[in-house]
Tab-separated table of C-alpha atoms in Angstrom:
chain	number	residue	atom	x	y	z
A	130	MET	CA	29.762	-22.379	43.792
A	131	ARG	CA	26.399	-20.790	42.516
A	132	PRO	CA	26.485	-19.288	38.965
A	133	SER	CA	26.405	-15.632	38.771
A	134	ILE	CA	23.415	-13.675	37.395
A	135	ALA	CA	25.412	-12.981	34.220
A	136	GLU	CA	26.025	-16.984	33.819
A	137	LEU	CA	22.451	-17.558	34.458
A	138	ILE	CA	21.129	-14.850	31.852
A	139	SER	CA	23.442	-16.469	29.119
A	140	GLN	CA	22.329	-19.861	29.359
A	141	PHE	CA	19.595	-21.292	27.066
A	142	PRO	CA	19.264	-24.891	27.180
A	143	HIS	CA	18.139	-25.455	23.661
A	144	ALA	CA	17.154	-23.483	20.413
A	145	GLY	CA	14.008	-22.181	19.664
A	146	GLN	CA	12.157	-22.491	16.348
A	147	VAL	CA	10.439	-20.127	13.643
A	148	ASP	CA	6.752	-21.087	13.425
A	149	TRP	CA	5.360	-18.193	11.397
A	150	ILE	CA	6.518	-15.271	9.219
A	151	GLY	CA	4.351	-12.294	8.226
A	152	VAL	CA	4.965	-8.931	6.327
A	153	ARG	CA	2.736	-5.834	5.923
A	154	PRO	CA	3.237	-4.497	2.227
A	155	GLU	CA	1.395	-1.164	3.275
A	156	ARG	CA	0.550	0.539	6.613
A	157	LYS	CA	-2.573	-0.891	7.875
A	158	ALA	CA	-2.629	-3.547	5.277
A	159	PRO	CA	-3.316	-7.300	6.141
A	160	LEU	CA	-0.050	-9.344	6.909
A	161	LEU	CA	1.115	-11.600	3.945
A	162	GLU	CA	1.955	-14.970	5.272
A	163	LEU	CA	5.472	-16.200	4.048
A	164	THR	CA	7.570	-19.453	4.369
A	165	SER	CA	10.558	-17.661	4.129
A	166	VAL	CA	11.787	-13.913	3.885
A	167	GLU	CA	15.287	-11.983	3.536
A	168	ALA	CA	16.180	-10.037	6.675
A	169	ARG	CA	17.804	-6.574	5.506
A	170	PHE	CA	19.245	-3.934	7.680
A	171	ILE	CA	16.082	-1.944	7.016
A	172	GLY	CA	13.763	-5.028	8.021
A	173	LEU	CA	12.261	-7.810	6.445
A	174	GLU	CA	11.922	-7.813	2.411
A	175	GLY	CA	8.459	-6.681	1.441
A	176	ASP	CA	7.622	-5.138	4.892
A	177	HIS	CA	6.397	-1.622	4.658
A	178	ARG	CA	8.250	-0.517	8.010
A	179	SER	CA	11.810	-0.546	6.534
A	180	THR	CA	13.323	1.459	9.115
A	181	ALA	CA	16.898	0.398	10.084
A	182	GLY	CA	17.678	0.339	13.977
A	183	LYS	CA	16.153	-1.546	16.936
A	184	ARG	CA	12.593	-1.816	15.595
A	185	ALA	CA	13.375	-3.329	12.098
A	186	VAL	CA	11.710	-6.571	13.014
A	187	THR	CA	9.204	-7.644	15.475
A	188	LEU	CA	8.829	-11.056	17.017
A	189	ILE	CA	6.207	-12.763	19.224
A	190	GLN	CA	6.218	-15.850	21.298
A	191	THR	CA	4.344	-18.563	19.585
A	192	GLU	CA	3.332	-19.755	23.300
A	193	HIS	CA	1.768	-16.251	24.125
A	194	LEU	CA	-0.921	-16.647	21.337
A	195	ASP	CA	-2.973	-18.974	23.323
A	196	VAL	CA	-2.639	-16.552	26.446
A	197	ILE	CA	-3.699	-13.617	24.226
A	198	ARG	CA	-6.648	-15.611	22.775
A	199	GLY	CA	-7.712	-16.315	26.461
A	200	PHE	CA	-7.559	-12.632	27.577
A	201	ALA	CA	-9.380	-11.459	24.520
A	202	CYS	CA	-12.049	-14.347	24.716
A	203	SER	CA	-11.522	-15.436	21.143
A	204	ASP	CA	-10.074	-18.577	19.763
A	205	VAL	CA	-9.908	-17.120	16.309
A	206	ILE	CA	-7.168	-14.710	16.760
A	207	THR	CA	-4.167	-15.500	14.467
A	208	PHE	CA	-0.491	-14.337	14.304
A	209	ALA	CA	-1.583	-12.188	11.340
A	210	ASP	CA	-3.925	-10.380	13.679
A	211	LEU	CA	-1.141	-9.592	16.057
A	212	ARG	CA	0.737	-7.612	13.326
A	213	ARG	CA	4.290	-9.047	14.160
A	214	ASN	CA	6.756	-10.140	11.806
A	215	ILE	CA	8.034	-13.705	13.236
A	216	ALA	CA	6.407	-16.026	15.820
A	217	VAL	CA	9.226	-18.001	17.618
A	218	SER	CA	8.574	-21.084	20.087
A	219	GLY	CA	10.810	-22.770	22.381
A	220	ILE	CA	13.025	-20.023	23.599
A	221	ASN	CA	11.976	-17.013	25.791
A	222	LEU	CA	12.332	-13.849	23.691
A	223	LEU	CA	12.055	-11.633	26.703
A	224	ALA	CA	15.046	-13.354	28.368
A	225	LEU	CA	16.995	-12.433	25.122
A	226	ARG	CA	16.684	-8.732	25.573
A	227	ARG	CA	19.905	-7.002	24.550
A	228	GLN	CA	21.270	-10.374	23.041
A	229	LYS	CA	22.023	-11.521	19.668
A	230	ILE	CA	20.242	-14.515	17.958
A	231	VAL	CA	20.874	-16.298	14.981
A	232	ILE	CA	17.910	-17.198	12.838
A	233	GLY	CA	18.474	-19.062	9.607
A	234	GLY	CA	21.315	-16.953	7.870
A	235	ALA	CA	20.441	-13.861	9.786
A	236	VAL	CA	21.783	-12.505	13.113
A	237	LEU	CA	19.404	-10.181	15.114
A	238	ARG	CA	19.805	-8.133	18.482
A	239	ILE	CA	16.668	-8.138	20.437
A	240	SER	CA	15.994	-4.496	21.600
A	241	ASP	CA	12.946	-4.005	23.479
A	242	PRO	CA	9.482	-5.119	24.309
A	243	CYS	CA	7.102	-4.243	21.580
A	244	ALA	CA	3.908	-2.602	22.987
A	245	PRO	CA	0.574	-3.445	21.286
A	246	CYS	CA	-0.984	-0.715	19.317
A	247	SER	CA	-4.657	0.738	19.555
A	248	ARG	CA	-5.490	-1.146	16.401
A	249	MET	CA	-5.879	-4.366	18.581
A	250	GLU	CA	-9.070	-2.960	19.827
A	251	ALA	CA	-10.445	-2.927	16.025
A	252	ILE	CA	-8.988	-6.218	15.224
A	253	MET	CA	-9.746	-8.309	18.316
A	254	GLY	CA	-12.585	-6.255	19.914
A	255	GLN	CA	-12.877	-4.484	23.195
A	256	GLY	CA	-10.251	-5.460	25.470
A	257	GLY	CA	-7.728	-6.445	22.533
A	258	TYR	CA	-5.173	-3.906	23.575
A	259	ASN	CA	-4.882	-5.190	27.187
A	260	ALA	CA	-4.946	-8.667	26.007
A	261	MET	CA	-1.815	-8.066	24.225
A	262	ARG	CA	-0.026	-5.940	27.010
A	263	GLY	CA	2.976	-7.999	28.228
A	264	HIS	CA	2.678	-10.394	25.363
A	265	GLY	CA	3.342	-8.218	22.402
A	266	GLY	CA	6.862	-9.437	21.675
A	267	VAL	CA	9.921	-7.852	21.145
A	268	THR	CA	11.529	-5.452	18.448
A	269	ALA	CA	15.069	-6.255	17.010
A	270	GLU	CA	17.541	-4.920	14.731
A	271	VAL	CA	19.286	-6.720	11.736
A	272	LEU	CA	23.122	-7.172	12.477
A	273	THR	CA	23.659	-9.636	9.719
A	274	GLU	CA	21.300	-9.976	6.576
A	275	GLY	CA	20.171	-13.414	5.490
A	276	LEU	CA	17.291	-15.758	4.833
A	277	ILE	CA	14.799	-16.630	7.679
A	278	SER	CA	12.438	-19.437	7.022
A	279	ILE	CA	9.804	-21.370	8.835
A	280	GLY	CA	11.256	-24.191	10.741
A	281	ASP	CA	14.766	-22.378	11.256
A	282	LYS	CA	16.354	-22.720	14.524
A	283	VAL	CA	16.667	-19.570	16.889
A	284	VAL	CA	19.810	-19.883	18.815
A	285	HIS	CA	21.338	-17.429	21.524
A	286	GLN	CA	24.715	-16.032	20.396
A	287	ALA	CA	26.851	-15.128	23.017
A	288	ASN	CA	27.656	-11.329	23.109
A	289	GLU	CA	31.477	-10.574	22.277
């Protein structure tokens, strides 16, 4: 018997990993690269966004960095340039939409895709906005506060 779509959606063969963490102390300020950060209900400690809810944290797929660099014709683009909080490898963030994940001591629920902003043109040059379209990562809400560190596993948590 073939598995149902619901069963397929809930299957992740292995954990992902946190590769990079950054926060913005002020709007439009450069991101500060961190080795660990406290996830709070209102977002990551030290990040200016501080808004509880579905957009408290932004995550991006590490594997998409090279794709974005290719589309922008620039090999010098960094995670800090992309202005997301956490870069994750090894697990498909878009496949985790509306799902819970455990990262270190925190539990997040992936909300929606995170569209790029017009600042990508200034940061990456002409075409930067379109280079990120479809690769801008996801937003998430914090369900359980806790410490997130580089190297932490990113594990799908079955929804109750």
